[in-house]
GROMACS .gro file of C-alpha atoms in nm:
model
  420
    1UNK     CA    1  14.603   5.861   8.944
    2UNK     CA    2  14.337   5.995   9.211
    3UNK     CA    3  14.476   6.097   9.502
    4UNK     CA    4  14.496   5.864   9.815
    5UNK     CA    5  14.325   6.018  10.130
    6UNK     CA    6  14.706   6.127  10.337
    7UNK     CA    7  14.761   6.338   9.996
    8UNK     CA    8  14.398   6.542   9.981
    9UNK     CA    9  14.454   6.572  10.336
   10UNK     CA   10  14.835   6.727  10.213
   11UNK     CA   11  14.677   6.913  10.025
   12UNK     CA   12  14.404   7.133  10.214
   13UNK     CA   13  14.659   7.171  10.509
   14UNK     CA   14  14.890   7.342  10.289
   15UNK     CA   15  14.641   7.550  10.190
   16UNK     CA   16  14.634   7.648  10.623
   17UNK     CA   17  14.962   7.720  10.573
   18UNK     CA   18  15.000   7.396  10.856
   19UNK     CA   19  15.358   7.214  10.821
   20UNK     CA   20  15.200   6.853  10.838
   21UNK     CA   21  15.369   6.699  10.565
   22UNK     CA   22  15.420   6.295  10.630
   23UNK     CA   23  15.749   6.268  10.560
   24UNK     CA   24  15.804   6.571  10.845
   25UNK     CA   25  15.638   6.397  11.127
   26UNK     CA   26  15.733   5.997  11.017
   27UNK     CA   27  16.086   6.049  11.004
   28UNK     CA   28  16.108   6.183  11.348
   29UNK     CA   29  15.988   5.876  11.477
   30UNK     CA   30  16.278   5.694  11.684
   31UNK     CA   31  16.339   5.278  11.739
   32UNK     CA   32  16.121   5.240  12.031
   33UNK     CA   33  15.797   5.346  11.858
   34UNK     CA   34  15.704   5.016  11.708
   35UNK     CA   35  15.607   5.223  11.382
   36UNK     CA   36  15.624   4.883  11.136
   37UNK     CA   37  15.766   5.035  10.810
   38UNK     CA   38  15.767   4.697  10.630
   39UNK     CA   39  15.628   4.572  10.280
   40UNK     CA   40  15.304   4.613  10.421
   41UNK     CA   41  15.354   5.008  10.480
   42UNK     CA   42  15.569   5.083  10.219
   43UNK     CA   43  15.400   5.175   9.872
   44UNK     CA   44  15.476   5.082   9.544
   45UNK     CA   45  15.730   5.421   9.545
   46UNK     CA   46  15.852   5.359   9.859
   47UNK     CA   47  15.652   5.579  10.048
   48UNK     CA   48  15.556   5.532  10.363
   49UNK     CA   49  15.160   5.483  10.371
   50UNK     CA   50  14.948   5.661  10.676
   51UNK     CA   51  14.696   5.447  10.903
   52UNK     CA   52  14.371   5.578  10.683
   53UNK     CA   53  14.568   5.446  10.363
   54UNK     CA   54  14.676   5.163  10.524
   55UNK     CA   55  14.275   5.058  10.678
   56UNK     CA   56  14.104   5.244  10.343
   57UNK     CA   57  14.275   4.931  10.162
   58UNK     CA   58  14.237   4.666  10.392
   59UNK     CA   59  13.886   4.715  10.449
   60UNK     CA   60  13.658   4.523  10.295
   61UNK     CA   61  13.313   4.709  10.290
   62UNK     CA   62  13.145   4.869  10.022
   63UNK     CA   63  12.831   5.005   9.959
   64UNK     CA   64  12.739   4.768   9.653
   65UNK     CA   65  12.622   4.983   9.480
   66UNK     CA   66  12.332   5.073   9.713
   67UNK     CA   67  12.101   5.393   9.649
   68UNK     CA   68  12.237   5.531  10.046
   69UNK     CA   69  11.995   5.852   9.951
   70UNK     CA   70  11.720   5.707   9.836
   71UNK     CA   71  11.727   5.459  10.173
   72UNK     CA   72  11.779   5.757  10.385
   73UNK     CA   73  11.475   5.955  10.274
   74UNK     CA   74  11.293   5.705  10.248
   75UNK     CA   75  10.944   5.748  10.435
   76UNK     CA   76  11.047   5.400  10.637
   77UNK     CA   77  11.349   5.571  10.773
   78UNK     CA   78  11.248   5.903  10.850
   79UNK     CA   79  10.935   5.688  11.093
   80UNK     CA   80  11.171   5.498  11.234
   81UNK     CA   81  11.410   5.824  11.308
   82UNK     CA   82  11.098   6.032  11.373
   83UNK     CA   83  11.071   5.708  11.709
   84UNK     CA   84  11.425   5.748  11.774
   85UNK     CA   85  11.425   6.113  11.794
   86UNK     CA   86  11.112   6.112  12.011
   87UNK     CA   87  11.232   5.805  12.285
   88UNK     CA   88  11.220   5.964  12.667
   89UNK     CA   89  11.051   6.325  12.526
   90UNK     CA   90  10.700   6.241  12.427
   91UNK     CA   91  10.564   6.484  12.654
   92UNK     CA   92  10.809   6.729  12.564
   93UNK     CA   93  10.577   7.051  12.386
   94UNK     CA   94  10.811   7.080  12.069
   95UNK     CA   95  10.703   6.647  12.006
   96UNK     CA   96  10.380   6.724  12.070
   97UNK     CA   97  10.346   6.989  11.843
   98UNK     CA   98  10.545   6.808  11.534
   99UNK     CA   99  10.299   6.504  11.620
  100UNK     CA  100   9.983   6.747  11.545
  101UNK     CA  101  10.046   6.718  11.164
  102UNK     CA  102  10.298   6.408  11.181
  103UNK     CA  103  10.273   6.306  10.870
  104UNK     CA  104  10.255   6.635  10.675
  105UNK     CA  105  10.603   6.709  10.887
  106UNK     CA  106  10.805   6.425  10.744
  107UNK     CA  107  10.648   6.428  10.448
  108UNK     CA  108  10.830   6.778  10.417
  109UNK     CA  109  11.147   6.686  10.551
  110UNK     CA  110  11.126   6.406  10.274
  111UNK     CA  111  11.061   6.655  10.021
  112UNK     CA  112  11.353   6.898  10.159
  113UNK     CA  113  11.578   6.631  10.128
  114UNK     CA  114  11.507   6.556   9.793
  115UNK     CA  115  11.478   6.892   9.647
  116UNK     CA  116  11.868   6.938   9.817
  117UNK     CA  117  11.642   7.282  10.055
  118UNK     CA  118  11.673   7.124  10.368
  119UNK     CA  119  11.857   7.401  10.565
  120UNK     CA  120  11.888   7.326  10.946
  121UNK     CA  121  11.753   7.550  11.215
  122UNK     CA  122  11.994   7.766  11.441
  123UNK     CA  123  12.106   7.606  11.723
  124UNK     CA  124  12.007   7.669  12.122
  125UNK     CA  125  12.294   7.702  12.306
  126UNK     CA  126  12.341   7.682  12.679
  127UNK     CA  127  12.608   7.649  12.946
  128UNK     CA  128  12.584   7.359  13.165
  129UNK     CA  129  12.817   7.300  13.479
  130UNK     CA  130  12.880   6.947  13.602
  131UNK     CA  131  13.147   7.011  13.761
  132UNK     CA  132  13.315   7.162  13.456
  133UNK     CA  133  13.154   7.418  13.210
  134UNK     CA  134  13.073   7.337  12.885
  135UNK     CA  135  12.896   7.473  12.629
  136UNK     CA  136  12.597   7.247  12.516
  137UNK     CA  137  12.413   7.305  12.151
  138UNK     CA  138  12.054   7.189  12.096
  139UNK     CA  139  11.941   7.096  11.768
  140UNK     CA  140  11.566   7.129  11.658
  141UNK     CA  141  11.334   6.868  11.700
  142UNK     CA  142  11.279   6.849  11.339
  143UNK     CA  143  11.663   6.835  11.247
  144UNK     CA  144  11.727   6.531  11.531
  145UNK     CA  145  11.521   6.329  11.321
  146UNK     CA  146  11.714   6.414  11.029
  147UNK     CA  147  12.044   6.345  11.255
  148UNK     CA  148  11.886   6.009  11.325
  149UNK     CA  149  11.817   5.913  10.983
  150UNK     CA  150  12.131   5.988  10.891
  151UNK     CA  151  12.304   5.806  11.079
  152UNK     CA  152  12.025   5.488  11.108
  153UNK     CA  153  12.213   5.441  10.744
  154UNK     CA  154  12.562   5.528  10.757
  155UNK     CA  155  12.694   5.386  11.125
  156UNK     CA  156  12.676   5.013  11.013
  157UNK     CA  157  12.965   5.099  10.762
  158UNK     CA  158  13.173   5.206  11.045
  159UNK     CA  159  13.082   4.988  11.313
  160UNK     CA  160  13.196   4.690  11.170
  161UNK     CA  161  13.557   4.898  11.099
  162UNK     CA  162  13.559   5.061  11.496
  163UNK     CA  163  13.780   4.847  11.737
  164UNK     CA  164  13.645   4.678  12.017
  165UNK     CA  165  13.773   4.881  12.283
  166UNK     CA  166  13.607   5.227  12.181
  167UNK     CA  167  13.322   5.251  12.431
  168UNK     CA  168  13.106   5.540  12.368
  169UNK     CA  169  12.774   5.578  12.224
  170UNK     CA  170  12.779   5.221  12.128
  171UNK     CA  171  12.509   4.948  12.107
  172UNK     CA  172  12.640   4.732  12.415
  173UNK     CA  173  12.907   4.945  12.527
  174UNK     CA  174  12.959   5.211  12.839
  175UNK     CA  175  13.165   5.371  13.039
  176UNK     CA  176  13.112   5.100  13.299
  177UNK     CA  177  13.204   4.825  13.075
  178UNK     CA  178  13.504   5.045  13.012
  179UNK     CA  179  13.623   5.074  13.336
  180UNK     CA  180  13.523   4.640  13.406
  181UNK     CA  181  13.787   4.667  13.111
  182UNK     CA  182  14.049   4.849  13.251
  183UNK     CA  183  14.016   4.601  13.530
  184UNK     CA  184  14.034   4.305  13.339
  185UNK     CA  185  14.363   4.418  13.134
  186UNK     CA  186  14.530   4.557  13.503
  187UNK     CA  187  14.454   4.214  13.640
  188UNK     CA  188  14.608   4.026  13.317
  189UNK     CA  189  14.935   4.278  13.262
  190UNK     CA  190  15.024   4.247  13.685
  191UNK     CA  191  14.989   3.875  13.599
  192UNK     CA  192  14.720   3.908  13.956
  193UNK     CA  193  14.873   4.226  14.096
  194UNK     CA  194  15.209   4.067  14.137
  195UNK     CA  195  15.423   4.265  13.856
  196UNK     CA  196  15.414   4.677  13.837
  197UNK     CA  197  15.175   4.813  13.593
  198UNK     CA  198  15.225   5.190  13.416
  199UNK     CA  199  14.955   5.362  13.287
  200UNK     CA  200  14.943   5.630  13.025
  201UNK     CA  201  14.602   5.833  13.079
  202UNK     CA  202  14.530   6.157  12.828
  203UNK     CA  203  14.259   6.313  12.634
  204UNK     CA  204  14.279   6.554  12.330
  205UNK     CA  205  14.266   6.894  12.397
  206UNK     CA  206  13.943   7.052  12.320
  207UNK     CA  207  13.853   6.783  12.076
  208UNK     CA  208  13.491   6.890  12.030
  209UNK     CA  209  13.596   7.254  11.952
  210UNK     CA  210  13.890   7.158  11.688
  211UNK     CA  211  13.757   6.872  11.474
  212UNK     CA  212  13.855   6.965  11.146
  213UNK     CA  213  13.563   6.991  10.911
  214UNK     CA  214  13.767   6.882  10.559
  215UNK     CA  215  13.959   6.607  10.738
  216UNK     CA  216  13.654   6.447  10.871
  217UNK     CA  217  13.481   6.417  10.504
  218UNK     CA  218  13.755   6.244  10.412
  219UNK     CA  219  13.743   5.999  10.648
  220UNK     CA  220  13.418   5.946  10.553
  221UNK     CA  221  13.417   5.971  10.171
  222UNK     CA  222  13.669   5.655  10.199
  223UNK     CA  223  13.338   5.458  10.340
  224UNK     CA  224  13.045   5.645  10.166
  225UNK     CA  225  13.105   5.719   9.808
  226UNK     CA  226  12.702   5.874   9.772
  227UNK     CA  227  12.760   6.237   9.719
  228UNK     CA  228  12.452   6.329   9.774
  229UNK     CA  229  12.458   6.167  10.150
  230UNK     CA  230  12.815   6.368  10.187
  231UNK     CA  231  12.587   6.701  10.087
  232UNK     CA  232  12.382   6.646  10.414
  233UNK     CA  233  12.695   6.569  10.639
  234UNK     CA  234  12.847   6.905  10.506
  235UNK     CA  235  12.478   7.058  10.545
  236UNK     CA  236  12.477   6.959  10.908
  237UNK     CA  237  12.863   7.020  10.962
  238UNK     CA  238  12.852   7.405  10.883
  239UNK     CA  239  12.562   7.457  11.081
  240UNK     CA  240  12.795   7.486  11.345
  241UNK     CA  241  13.148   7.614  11.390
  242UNK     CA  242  13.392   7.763  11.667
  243UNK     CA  243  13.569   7.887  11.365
  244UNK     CA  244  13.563   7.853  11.010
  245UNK     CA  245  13.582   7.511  10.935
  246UNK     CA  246  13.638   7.334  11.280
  247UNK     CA  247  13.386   7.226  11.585
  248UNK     CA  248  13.133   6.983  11.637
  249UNK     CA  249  12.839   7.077  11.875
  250UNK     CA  250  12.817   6.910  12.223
  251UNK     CA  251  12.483   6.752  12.241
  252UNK     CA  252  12.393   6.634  11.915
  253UNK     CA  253  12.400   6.306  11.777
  254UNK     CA  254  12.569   6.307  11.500
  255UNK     CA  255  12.868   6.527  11.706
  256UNK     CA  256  12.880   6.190  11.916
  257UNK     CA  257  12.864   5.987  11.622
  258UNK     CA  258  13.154   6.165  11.418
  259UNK     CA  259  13.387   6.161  11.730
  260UNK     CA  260  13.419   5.826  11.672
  261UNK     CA  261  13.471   5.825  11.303
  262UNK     CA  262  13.744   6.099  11.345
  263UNK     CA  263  13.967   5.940  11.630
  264UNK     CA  264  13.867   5.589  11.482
  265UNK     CA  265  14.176   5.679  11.290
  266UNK     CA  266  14.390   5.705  11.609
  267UNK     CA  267  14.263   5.311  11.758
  268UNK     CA  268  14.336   5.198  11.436
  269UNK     CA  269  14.685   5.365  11.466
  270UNK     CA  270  14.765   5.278  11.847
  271UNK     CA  271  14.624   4.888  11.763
  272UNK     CA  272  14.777   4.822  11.410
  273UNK     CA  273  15.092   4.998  11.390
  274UNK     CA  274  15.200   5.037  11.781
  275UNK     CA  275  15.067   4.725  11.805
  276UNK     CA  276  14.924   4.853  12.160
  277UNK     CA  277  14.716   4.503  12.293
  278UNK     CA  278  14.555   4.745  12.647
  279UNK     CA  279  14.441   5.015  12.489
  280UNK     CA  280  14.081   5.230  12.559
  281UNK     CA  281  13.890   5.486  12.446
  282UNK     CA  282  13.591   5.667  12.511
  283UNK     CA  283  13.502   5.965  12.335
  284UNK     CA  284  13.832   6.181  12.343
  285UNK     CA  285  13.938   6.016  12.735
  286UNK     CA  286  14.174   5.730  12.713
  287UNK     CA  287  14.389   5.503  12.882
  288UNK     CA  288  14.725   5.264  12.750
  289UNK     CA  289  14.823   5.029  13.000
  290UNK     CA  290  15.161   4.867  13.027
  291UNK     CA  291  15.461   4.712  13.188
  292UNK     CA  292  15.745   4.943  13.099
  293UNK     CA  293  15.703   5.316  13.137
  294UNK     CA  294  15.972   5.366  12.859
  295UNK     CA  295  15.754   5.197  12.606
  296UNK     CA  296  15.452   5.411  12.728
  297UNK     CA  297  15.677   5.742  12.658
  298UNK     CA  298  15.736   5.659  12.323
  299UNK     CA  299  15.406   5.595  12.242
  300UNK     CA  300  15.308   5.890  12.449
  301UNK     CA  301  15.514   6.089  12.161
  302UNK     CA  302  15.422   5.839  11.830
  303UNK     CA  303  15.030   5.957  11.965
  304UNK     CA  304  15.141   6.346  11.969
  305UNK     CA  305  15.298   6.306  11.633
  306UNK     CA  306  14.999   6.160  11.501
  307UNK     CA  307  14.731   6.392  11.593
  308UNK     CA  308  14.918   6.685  11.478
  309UNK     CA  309  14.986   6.584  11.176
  310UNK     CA  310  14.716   6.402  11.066
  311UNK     CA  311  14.418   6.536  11.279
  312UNK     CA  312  14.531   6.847  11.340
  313UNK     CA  313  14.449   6.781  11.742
  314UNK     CA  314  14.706   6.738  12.028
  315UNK     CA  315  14.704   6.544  12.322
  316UNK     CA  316  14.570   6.799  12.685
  317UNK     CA  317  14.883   6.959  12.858
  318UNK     CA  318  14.809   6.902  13.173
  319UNK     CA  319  14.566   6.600  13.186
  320UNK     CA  320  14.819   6.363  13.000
  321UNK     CA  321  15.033   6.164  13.220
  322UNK     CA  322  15.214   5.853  13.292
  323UNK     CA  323  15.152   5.709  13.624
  324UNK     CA  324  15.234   5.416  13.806
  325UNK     CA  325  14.889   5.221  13.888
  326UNK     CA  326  14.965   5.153  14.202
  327UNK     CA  327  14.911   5.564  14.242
  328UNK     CA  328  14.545   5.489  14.118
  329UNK     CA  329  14.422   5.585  13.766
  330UNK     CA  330  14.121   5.858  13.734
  331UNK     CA  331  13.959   5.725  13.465
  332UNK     CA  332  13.535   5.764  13.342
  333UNK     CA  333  13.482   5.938  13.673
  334UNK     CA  334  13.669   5.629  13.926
  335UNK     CA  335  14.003   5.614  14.054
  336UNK     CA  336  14.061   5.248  13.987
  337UNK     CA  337  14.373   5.112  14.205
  338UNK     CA  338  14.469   4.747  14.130
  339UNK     CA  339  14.281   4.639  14.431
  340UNK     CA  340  13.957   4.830  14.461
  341UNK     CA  341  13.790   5.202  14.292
  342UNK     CA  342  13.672   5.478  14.444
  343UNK     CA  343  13.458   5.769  14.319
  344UNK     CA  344  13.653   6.038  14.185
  345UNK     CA  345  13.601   6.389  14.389
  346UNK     CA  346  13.474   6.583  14.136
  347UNK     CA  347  13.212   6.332  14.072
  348UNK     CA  348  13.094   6.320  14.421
  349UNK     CA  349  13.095   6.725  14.450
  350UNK     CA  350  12.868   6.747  14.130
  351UNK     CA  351  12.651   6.541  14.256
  352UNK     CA  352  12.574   6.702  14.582
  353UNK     CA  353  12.554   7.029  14.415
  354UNK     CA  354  12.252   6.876  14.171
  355UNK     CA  355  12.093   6.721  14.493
  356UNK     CA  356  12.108   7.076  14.666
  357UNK     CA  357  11.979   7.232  14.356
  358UNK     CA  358  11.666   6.986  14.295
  359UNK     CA  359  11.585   7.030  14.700
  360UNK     CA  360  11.574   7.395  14.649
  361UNK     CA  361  11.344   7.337  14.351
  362UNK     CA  362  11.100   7.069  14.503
  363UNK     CA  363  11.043   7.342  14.819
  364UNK     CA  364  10.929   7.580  14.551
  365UNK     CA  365  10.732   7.324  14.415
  366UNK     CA  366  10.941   7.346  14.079
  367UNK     CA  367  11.004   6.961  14.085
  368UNK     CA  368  10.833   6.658  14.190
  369UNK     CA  369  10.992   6.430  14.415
  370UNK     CA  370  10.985   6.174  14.109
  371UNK     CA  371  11.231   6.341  13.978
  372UNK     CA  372  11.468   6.364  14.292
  373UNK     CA  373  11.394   5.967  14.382
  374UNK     CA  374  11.437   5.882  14.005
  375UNK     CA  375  11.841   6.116  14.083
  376UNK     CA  376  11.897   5.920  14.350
  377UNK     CA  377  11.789   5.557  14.223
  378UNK     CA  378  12.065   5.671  13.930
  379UNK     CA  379  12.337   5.762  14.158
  380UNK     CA  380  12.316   5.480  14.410
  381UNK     CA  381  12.326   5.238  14.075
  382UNK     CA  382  12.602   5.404  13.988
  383UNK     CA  383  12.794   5.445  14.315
  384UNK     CA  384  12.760   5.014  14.357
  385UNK     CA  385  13.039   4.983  14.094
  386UNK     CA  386  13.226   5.140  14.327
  387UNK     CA  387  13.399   5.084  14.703
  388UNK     CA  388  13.147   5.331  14.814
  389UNK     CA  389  12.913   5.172  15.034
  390UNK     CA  390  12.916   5.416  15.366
  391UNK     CA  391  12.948   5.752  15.120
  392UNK     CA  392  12.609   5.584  14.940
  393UNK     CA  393  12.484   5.531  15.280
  394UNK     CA  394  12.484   5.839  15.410
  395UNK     CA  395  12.376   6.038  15.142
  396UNK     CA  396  12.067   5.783  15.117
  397UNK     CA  397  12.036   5.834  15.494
  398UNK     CA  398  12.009   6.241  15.447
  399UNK     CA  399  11.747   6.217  15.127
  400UNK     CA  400  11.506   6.022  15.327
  401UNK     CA  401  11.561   6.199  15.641
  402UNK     CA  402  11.452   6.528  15.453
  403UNK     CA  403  11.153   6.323  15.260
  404UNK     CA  404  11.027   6.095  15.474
  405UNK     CA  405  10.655   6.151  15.421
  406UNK     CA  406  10.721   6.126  15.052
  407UNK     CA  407  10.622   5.839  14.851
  408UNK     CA  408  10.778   5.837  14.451
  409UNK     CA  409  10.606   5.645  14.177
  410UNK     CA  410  10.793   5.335  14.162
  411UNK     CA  411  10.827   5.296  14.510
  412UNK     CA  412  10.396   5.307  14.496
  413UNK     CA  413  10.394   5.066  14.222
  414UNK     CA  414  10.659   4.811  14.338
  415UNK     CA  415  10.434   4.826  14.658
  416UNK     CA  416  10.121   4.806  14.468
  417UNK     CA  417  10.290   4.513  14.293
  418UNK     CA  418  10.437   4.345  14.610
  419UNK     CA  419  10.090   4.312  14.780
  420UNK     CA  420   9.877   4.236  14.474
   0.00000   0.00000   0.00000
């Protein structure tokens, strides 16, 4: 009998030498964790099933049989990646110089493909500070497209499985529309602000950094049976590592796009067996809302249990806590209240700092003021989902004070446009 994807997982684990066994971490779970051990969890042995089992079975989509490979190097889908890879950079030197001999280029990422050579380049890495520091890795040109065409063919067979309320790096999703639906399910728990509402806010600690390489191709072998498309995943996998095994690069697409394969397995956890209805994610940041603080410390510990054993992630120390809402939530870079949202500090530090450092770089004529008005237009956007309007004000009053004679190129076309 082949081996169902909680006992491969069993199995490498031991092989760490890591104590995740199910029956270890299931059996401390206590009566107010909502953990449904009925018929529809319990195997034909009696066992109880894990969450990938349990949505491996009930999900209906297969590949039928389709050549996944073939599709993905196909000279269609390594164009259309080639566009992908190329949107907002096509005066960037390194696009430029791949479009000089465009279709040689593909044509011999095509042929590296098929030949099973394709070996991607080293990555740049660089430290980036907005407001905290993180270490950012920059594929190749060459190997985005590859990144692109990759996942141009495997993401439909995981979108249709993701749950609604996952909101990153999705077609018609957002942080915004995250925090509208925060909002929404504050508004419909406090029944209008007239009940108390508890929220549990956490993120995974270092989730980026300890992704576990083995448990993440399992996830994914239970959707794409092509071997040779699992080759390339692994092929892109080890090309980066914070040790052996674990660590997904911050900055690349597929990084973003594995995140939410990986902790797909936790929404489908905290939605089908906690039966959690106000639930969000987005990326490793989210947010259970509810009316009794005793439920939310239950789950708080069901969550725990479940990263560490199955994952091999656990919740942040320090950033996971339980909170009336009344307090005011951070969440996605707002404090939401139930009445109104502000911008969270740290948010309205970093941006300052990047305003200072852009002024400093337009007066030695390092940057246009494009590229300042085109910060600005971003921020004020941004700051209008907010109860913000005299901070905006201000800091639009002290930009145009210090450019007055300037004139960007939008605000000369819209002109242009308005008197034409």
């Amino acid at each position: 009998m082949p081996l169902g994807i909680m006992d491969e997982m069993a199995v490498i684990l031991s092989m760490k030498s890591y104590d995740v066994g199910r029956a270890s971490w299931l059996h401390t779970f206590n009566n107010n964790s909502n953990f449904n051990a009925n018929n529809r969890n319990i195997d034909s042995h009696n066992r109880l099933r894990g969450i990938t089992h349990i949505t491996a079975e009930t999900s209906s989509l297969k590949t039928n049989h389709r050549d996944l490979w073939n599709e993905l190097c196909s000279i269609n889908n390594l164009e259309l990646a080639y566009r992908k890879a190329r949107k907002h950079k096509t005066k960037k030197p390194y696009v430029l110089e791949f479009e000089r001999n465009l279709k040689g280029n593909l044509l011999l990422l095509r042929t590296e493909l098929l030949l099973h050579s394709y070996i991607p380049k080293p990555l740049e890495t660089f430290i980036l500070r907005d407001p905290k520091t993180r270490r950012i890795s920059k594929s190749d040109f060459r190997d985005k497209i590859i990144h692109h065409a990759l996942c141009t063919i495997i993401e439909p067979f995981f979108e249709k499985v993701f749950i609604y309320d996952s909101y990153a790096n999705r077609k018609g999703k957002g942080a915004l529309k995250a925090i509208k639906r925060f909002e929404y399910f504050l508004h419909r728990l406090s029944r209008n602000n007239t009940a108390p509402v508890f929220a549990l806010k956490s993120d995974i600690c270092h989730y980026f950094d300890e992704t576990d390489h083995a448990i993440l191709l399992l996830i994914i072998k239970k959707r794409i049976k092509d071997q040779k498309v699992a080759w390339l995943i692994k092929r892109i996998l080890s090309n980066y590592s914070t040790r052996e095994g674990k660590g997904m690069p911050l900055g690349n697409l597929t990084s973003q796009f594995f995140a939410n394969v990986y902790l797909n397995e936790m929404d489908q956890f905290v939605k089908h067996i906690l039966r959690a209805q106000h639930y969000i994610r987005y990326v490793d940041d989210f947010v259970l809302l509810h009316t009794s603080k005793e439920k939310l410390i239950a789950w708080k510990q069901t969550i725990s249990m479940l990263l560490h054993g199955q994952l091999l992630l656990s919740l942040h120390p320090e950033k996971t806590k339980i909170m009336p809402v009344h307090h005011g939530v951070n969440f996605l870079g707002m404090k939401i209240f139930p009445h109104h949202k502000i911008l969270a500090r740290r948010n309205i530090r970093s941006y300052k700092k990047k305003t200072h450092v852009l002024c400093e770089q337009y007066d030695k004529g390092m940057v246009s003021y494009d590229v300042i008005y085109d910060s600005l237009e971003g921020w004020v956007a941004y700051t209008k989902h907010a109860d913000a309007h005299k901070m905006r004000e201000r800091l639009v009053r002290s930009i145009g004070e210090k450019f007055f004679s300037e004139l960007s190129t939008k605000e000369f076309n819209r002109l242009h446009k308005a008197i034409s």
